[in-house]
CSV table of C-alpha atoms in Angstrom, one decimal:
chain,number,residue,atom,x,y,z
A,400,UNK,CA,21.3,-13.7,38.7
A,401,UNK,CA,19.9,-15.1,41.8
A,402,UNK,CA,16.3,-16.4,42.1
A,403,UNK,CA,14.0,-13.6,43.5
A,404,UNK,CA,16.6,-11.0,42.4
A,405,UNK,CA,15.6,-7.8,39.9
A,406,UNK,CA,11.6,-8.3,40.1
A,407,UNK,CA,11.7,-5.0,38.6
A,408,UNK,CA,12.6,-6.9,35.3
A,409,UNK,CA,10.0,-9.5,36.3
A,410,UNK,CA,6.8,-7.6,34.0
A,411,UNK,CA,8.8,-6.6,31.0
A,412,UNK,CA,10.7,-10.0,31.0
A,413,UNK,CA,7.3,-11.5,31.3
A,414,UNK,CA,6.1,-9.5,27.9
A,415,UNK,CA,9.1,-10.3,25.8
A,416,UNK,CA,8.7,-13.7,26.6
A,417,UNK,CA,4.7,-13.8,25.5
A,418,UNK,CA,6.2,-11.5,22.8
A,419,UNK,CA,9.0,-14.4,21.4
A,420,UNK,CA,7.4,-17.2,22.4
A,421,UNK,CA,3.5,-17.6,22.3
A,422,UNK,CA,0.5,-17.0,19.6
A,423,UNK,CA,-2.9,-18.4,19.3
A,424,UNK,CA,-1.4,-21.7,18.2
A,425,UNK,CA,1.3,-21.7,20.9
A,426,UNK,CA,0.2,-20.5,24.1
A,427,UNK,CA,2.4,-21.2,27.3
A,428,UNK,CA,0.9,-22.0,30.7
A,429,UNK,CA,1.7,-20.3,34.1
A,430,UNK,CA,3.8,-22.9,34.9
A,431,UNK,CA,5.7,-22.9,31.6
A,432,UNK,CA,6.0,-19.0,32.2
A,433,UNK,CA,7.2,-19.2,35.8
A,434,UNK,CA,9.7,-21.6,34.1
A,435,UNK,CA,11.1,-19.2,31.8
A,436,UNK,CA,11.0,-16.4,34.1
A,437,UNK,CA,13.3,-18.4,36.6
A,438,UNK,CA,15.4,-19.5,33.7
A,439,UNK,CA,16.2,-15.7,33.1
A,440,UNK,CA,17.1,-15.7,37.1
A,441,UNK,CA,13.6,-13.6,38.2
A,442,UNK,CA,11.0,-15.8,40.6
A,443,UNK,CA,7.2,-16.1,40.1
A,444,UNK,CA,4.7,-17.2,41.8
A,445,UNK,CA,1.1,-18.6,40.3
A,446,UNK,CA,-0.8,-15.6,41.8
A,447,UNK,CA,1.9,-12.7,40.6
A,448,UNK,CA,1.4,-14.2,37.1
A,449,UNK,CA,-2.4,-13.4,37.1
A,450,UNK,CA,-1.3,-10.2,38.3
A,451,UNK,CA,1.0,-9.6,36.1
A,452,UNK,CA,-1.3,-10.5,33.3
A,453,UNK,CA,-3.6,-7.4,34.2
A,454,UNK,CA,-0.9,-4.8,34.4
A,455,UNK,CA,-0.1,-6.4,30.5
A,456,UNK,CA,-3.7,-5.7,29.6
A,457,UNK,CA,-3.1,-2.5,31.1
A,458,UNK,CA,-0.6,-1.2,28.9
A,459,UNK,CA,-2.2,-2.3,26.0
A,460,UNK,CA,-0.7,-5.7,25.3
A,461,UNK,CA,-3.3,-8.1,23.9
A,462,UNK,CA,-2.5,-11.0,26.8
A,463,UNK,CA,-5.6,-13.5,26.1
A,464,UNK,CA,-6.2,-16.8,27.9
A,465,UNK,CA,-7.5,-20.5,26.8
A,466,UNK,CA,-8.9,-23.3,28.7
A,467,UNK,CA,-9.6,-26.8,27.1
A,468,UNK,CA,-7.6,-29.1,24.6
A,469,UNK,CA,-4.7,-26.6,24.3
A,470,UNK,CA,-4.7,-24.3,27.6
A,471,UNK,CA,-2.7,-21.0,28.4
A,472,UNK,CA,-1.7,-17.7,28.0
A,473,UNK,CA,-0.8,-16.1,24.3
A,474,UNK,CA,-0.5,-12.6,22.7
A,475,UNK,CA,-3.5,-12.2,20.4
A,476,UNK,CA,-3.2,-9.0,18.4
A,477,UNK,CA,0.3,-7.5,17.7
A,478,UNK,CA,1.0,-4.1,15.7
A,479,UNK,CA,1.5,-6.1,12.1
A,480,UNK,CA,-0.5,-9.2,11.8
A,481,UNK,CA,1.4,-12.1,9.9
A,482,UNK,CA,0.1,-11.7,6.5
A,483,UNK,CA,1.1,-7.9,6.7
A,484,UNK,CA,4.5,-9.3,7.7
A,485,UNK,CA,4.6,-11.4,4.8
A,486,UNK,CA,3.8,-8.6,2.6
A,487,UNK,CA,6.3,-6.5,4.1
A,488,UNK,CA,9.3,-9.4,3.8
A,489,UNK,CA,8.0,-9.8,0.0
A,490,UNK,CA,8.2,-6.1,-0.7
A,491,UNK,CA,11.8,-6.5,1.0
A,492,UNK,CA,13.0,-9.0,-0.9
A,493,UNK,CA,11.7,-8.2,-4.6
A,494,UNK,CA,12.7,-4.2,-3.9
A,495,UNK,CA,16.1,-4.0,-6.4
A,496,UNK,CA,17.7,-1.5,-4.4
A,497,UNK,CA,18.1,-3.1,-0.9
A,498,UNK,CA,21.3,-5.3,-1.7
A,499,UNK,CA,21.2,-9.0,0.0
A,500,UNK,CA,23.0,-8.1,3.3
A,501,UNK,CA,20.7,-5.5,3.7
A,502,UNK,CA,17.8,-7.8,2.9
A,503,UNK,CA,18.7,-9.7,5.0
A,504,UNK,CA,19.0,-7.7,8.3
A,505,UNK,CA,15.7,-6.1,7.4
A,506,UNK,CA,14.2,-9.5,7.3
A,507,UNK,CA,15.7,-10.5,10.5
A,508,UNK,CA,14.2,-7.0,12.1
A,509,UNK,CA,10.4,-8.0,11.1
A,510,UNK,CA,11.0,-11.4,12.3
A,511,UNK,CA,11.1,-10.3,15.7
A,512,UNK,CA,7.7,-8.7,15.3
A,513,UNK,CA,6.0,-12.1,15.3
A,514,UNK,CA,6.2,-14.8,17.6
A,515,UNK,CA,9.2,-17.5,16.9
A,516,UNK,CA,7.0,-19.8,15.5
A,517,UNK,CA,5.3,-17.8,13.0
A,518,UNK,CA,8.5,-15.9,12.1
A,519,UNK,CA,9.8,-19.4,10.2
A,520,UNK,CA,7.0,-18.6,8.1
A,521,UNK,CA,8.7,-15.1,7.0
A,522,UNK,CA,12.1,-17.3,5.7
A,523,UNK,CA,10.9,-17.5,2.7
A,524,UNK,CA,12.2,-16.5,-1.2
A,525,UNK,CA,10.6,-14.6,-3.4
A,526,UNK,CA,11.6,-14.7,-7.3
A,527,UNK,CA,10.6,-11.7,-9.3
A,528,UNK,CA,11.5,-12.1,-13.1
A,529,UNK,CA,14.6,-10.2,-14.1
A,530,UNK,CA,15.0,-8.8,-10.8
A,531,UNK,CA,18.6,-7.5,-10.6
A,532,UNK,CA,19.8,-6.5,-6.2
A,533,UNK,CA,22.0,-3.2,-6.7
A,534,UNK,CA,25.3,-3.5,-5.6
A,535,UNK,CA,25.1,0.1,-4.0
A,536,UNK,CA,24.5,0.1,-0.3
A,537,UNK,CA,24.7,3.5,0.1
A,538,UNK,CA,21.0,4.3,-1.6
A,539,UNK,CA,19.4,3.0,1.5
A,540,UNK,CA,21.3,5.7,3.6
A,541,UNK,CA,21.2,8.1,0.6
A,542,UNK,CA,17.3,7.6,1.1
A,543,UNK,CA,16.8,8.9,4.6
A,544,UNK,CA,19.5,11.6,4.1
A,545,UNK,CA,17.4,13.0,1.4
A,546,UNK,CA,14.1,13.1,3.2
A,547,UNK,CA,15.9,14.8,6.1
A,548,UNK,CA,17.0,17.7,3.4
A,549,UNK,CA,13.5,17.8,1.8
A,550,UNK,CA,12.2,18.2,5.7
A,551,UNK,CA,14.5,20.6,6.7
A,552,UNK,CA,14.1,22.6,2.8
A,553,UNK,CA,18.2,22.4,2.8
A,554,UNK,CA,20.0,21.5,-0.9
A,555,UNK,CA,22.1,18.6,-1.1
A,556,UNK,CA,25.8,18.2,-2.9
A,557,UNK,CA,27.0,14.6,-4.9
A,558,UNK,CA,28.7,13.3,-7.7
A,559,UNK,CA,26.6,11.1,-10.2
A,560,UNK,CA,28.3,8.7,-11.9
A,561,UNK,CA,27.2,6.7,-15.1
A,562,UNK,CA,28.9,2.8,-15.7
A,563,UNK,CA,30.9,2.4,-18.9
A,564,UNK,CA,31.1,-1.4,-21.0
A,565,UNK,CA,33.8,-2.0,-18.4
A,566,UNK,CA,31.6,-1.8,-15.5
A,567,UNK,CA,33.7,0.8,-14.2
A,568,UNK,CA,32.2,4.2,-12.6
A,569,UNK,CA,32.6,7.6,-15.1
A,570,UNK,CA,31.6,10.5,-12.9
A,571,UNK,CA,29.3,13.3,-15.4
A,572,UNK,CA,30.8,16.6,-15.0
A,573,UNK,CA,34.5,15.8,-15.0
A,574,UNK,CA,33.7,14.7,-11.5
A,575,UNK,CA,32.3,18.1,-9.9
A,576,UNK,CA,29.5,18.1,-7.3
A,577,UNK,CA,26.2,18.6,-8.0
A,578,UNK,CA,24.1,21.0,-6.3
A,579,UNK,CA,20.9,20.4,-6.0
A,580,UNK,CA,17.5,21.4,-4.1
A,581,UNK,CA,15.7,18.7,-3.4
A,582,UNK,CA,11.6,18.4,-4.1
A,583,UNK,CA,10.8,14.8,-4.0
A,584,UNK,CA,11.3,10.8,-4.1
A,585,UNK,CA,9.3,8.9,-6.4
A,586,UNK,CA,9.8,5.5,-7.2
A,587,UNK,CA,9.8,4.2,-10.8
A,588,UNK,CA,10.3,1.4,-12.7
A,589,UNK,CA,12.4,-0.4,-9.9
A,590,UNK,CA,14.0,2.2,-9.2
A,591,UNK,CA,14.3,5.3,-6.6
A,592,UNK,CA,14.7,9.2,-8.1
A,593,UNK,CA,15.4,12.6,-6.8
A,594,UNK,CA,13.7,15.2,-8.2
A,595,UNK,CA,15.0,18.5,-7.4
A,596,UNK,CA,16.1,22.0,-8.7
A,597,UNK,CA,19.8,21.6,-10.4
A,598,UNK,CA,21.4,25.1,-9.4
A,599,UNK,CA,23.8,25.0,-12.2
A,600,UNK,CA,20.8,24.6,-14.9
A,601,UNK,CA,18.1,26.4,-13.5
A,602,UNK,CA,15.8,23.7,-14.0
A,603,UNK,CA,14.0,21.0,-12.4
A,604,UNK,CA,15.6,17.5,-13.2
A,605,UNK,CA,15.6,14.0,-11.9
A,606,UNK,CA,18.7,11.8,-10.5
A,607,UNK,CA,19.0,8.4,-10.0
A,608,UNK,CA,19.5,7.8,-6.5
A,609,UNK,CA,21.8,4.5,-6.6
A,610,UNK,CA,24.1,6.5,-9.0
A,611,UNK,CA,24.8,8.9,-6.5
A,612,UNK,CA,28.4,9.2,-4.6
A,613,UNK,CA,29.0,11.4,-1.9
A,614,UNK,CA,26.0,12.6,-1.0
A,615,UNK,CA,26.0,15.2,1.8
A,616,UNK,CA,23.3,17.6,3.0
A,617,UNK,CA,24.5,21.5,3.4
A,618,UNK,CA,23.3,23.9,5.3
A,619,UNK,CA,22.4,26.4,2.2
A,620,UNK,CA,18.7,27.0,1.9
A,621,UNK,CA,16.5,25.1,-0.6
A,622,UNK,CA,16.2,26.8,-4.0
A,623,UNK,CA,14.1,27.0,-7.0
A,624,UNK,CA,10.7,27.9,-5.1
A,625,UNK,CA,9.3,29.8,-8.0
A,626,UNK,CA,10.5,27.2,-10.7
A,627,UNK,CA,8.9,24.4,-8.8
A,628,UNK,CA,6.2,26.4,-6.9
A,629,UNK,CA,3.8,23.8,-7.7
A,630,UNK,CA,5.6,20.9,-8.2
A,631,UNK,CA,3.3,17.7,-7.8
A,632,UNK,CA,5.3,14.6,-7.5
A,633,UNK,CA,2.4,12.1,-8.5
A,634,UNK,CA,2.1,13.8,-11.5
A,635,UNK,CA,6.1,14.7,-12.7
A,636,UNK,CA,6.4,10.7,-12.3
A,637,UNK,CA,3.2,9.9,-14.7
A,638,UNK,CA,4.6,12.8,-17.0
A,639,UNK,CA,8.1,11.1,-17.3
A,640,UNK,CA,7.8,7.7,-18.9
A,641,UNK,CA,10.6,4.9,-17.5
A,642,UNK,CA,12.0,8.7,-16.0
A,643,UNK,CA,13.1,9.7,-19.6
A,644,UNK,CA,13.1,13.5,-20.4
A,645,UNK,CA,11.9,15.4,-23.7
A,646,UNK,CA,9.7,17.3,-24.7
A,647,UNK,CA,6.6,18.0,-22.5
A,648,UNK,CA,3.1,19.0,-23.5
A,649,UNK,CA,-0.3,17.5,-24.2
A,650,UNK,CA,-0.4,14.9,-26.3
A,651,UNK,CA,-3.6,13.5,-27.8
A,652,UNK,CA,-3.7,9.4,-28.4
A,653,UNK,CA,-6.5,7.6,-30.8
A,654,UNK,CA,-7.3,4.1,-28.8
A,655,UNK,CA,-8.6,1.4,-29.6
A,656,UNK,CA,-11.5,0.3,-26.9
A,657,UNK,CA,-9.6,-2.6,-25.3
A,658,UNK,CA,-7.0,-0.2,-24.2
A,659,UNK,CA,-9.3,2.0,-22.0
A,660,UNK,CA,-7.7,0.0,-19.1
A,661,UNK,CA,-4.0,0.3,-20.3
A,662,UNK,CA,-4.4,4.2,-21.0
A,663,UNK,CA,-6.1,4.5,-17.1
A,664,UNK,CA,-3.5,2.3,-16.0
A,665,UNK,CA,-0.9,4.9,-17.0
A,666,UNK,CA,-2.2,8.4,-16.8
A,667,UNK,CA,-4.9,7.7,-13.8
A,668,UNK,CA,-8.9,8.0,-13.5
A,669,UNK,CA,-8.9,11.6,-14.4
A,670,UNK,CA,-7.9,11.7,-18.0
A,671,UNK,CA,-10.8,12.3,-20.2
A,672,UNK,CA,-12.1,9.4,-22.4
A,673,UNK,CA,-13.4,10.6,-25.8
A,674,UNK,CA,-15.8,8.5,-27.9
A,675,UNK,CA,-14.5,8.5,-31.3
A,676,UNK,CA,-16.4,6.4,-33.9
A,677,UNK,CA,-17.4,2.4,-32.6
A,678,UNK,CA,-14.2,1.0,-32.0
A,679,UNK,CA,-11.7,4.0,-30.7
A,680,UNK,CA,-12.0,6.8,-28.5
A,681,UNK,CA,-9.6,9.5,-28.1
A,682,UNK,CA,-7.6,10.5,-25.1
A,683,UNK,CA,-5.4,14.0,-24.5
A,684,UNK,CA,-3.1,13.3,-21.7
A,685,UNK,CA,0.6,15.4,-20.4
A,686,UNK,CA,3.2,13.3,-21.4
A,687,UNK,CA,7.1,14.0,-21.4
A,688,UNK,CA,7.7,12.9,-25.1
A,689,UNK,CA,10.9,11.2,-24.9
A,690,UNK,CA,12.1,7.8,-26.4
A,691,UNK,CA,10.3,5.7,-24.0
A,692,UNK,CA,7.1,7.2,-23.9
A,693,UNK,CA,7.5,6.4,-27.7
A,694,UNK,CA,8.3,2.9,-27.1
A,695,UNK,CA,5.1,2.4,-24.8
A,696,UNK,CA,3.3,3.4,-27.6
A,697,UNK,CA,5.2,1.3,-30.2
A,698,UNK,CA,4.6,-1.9,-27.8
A,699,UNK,CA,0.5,-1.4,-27.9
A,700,UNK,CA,0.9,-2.0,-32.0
A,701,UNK,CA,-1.4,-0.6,-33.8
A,702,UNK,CA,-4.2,-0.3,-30.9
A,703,UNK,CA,-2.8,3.7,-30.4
A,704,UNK,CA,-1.7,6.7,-32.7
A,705,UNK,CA,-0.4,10.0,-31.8
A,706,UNK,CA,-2.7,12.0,-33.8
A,707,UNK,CA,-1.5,15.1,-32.5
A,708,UNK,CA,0.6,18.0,-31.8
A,709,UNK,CA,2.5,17.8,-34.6
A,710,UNK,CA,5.8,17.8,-32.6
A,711,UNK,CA,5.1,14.9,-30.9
A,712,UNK,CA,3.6,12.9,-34.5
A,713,UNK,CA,7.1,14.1,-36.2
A,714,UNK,CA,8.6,12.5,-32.9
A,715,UNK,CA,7.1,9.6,-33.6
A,716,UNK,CA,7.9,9.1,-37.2
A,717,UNK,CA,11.3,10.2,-36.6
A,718,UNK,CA,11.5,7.3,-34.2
A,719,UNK,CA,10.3,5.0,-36.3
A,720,UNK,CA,12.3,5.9,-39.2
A,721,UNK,CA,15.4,5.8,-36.8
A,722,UNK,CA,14.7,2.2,-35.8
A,723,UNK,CA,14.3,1.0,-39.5
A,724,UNK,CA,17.5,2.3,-40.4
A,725,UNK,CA,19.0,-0.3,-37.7
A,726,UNK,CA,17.8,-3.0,-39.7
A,727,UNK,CA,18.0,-1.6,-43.5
């Protein structure tokens, strides 16, 4: 490109390069700019860059100048400040259903939302405990497909498939589509769910979203409006421990009062806190009864008791009684 040539590039040349290659601690001065501009083939001149500065600060780019020890020209505020970045290339990185390559090419996206320099402080690893990166590329696209059919209040098709000690996919259902009407994501326990309204049952159940195959949005109209006419996502995922199903109703719990954060912690600020005695209170909360809402309340010893209904106490000592044969 000749000098002097396409000076209709010239301003949004100028941005990308304040964009990629300046910050408070790297500012560039009009020389250094009139530099790069010519080394992309567009000419400058000391007076255009002033200019050109003000028709930045016009369209909203925050263009800020220094004088003294370190002078020039730098972007100041940008639409994610570098510790927002950070977060954002943590959440990336620790989230078990992006695999690596797609990690990866996220990472590589947000880097280009802060200056070069800063973005070497974005290559960085994360270790979360245990954490195991699906091998399932398709949930990411799964994902946006399935808020376009909850948008557009269309029902979905797939195959669900469960692993066997092999490692090898077993489709439920003999392999036959589901049909489904979505309601809602929710993510729990590492892990992203459909909730939706299964047309063959009748009923409102949950899918795992990385053991879907096939997914494909129809055109048939969302169903299950009076089943789910209320459906609240927030509370179907504090209902559903770990996204286990059972038995749902309210279940009443006798605490000990160290555990007033762990019970708040898990069923919210609302549930009702009853005084009972100096040490406990008692708390009624909805709960889906199911083996691993057990097991949360076998981990807290004996700091909580299901003291009623008697379902879910039967429940309980059933449970118990099941894991002490294991071991007779």
């Amino acid at each position: 490109m000749a000098r002097g040539a396409n000076q209709k590039l010239k301003l949004p040349l100028l941005e990308r390069i304040l964009l990629q290659e300046t910050d408070e601690e790297h500012p560039m001065t009009v020389q250094e700019l009139i530099a790069a501009l010519e080394a992309r083939g567009v000419g400058a001149e000391r007076k255009s860059i002033y200019d050109d500065m003000e028709a930045l600060r016009q369209l909203d780019v925050d263009v800020q100048s220094r004088k003294g020890k370190s002078p020039g020209w730098f972007v100041g505020a940008r639409t994610f400040e570098l510790a927002e970045l950070k977060l954002l290339v943590d959440a990336v990185q620790s989230c078990k259903f992006i695999t690596r390559k797609k990690s990866d090419a996220l990472i590589a996206k947000l880097e280009t939302l802060a200056s070069r320099h800063e973005a070497r402080q974005l290559q960085r690893q994360v270790y979360v405990d245990r954490r195991v990166k699906t091998m399932n590329e398709s949930v990411y696209y799964n994902i946006d497909k399935l808020h376009a059919a909850i948008s557009g209040a269309h029902a979905v098709t797939f195959k669900y498939f469960e692993y066997n000690v092999r490692k090898e996919k077993v489709f439920r259902r003999e392999g036959r589509r589901y049909q489904v009407s979505p309601y809602g994501l929710l993510w729990d326990n590492e892990n992203y769910y459909l909730a939706g309204f299964d047309h063959q049952h009748a009923e409102l159940r949950h899918y795992r979203v990385d053991k879907m195959a096939e997914l494909a949005v129809t055109c048939l109209p969302r169903q299950g409006d009076g089943t789910c006419e209320n459906f609240d996502i927030a509370s179907y995922a504090q209902k559903h421990f770990g996204m286990f199903s059972g038995r749902e109703g309210q279940v009443t719990l006798r605490c000990r009062k160290g555990l007033v954060g762990v019970v708040l912690d898990r069923f919210g600020q609302d549930v009702m806190l009853v005084p009972d005695g100096e040490e406990h209170f008692t708390a009624t909360v909805r709960a889906v009864v199911s083996p691993q809402f057990l097991g949360w309340v076998f981990g807290l010893g004996d700091g909580v008791a299901v003291t009623g209904p008697d379902w879910a106490v039967a429940a309980l000592e059933e449970q118990m009684e099941a894991v002490g044969r294991q071991y007779r």
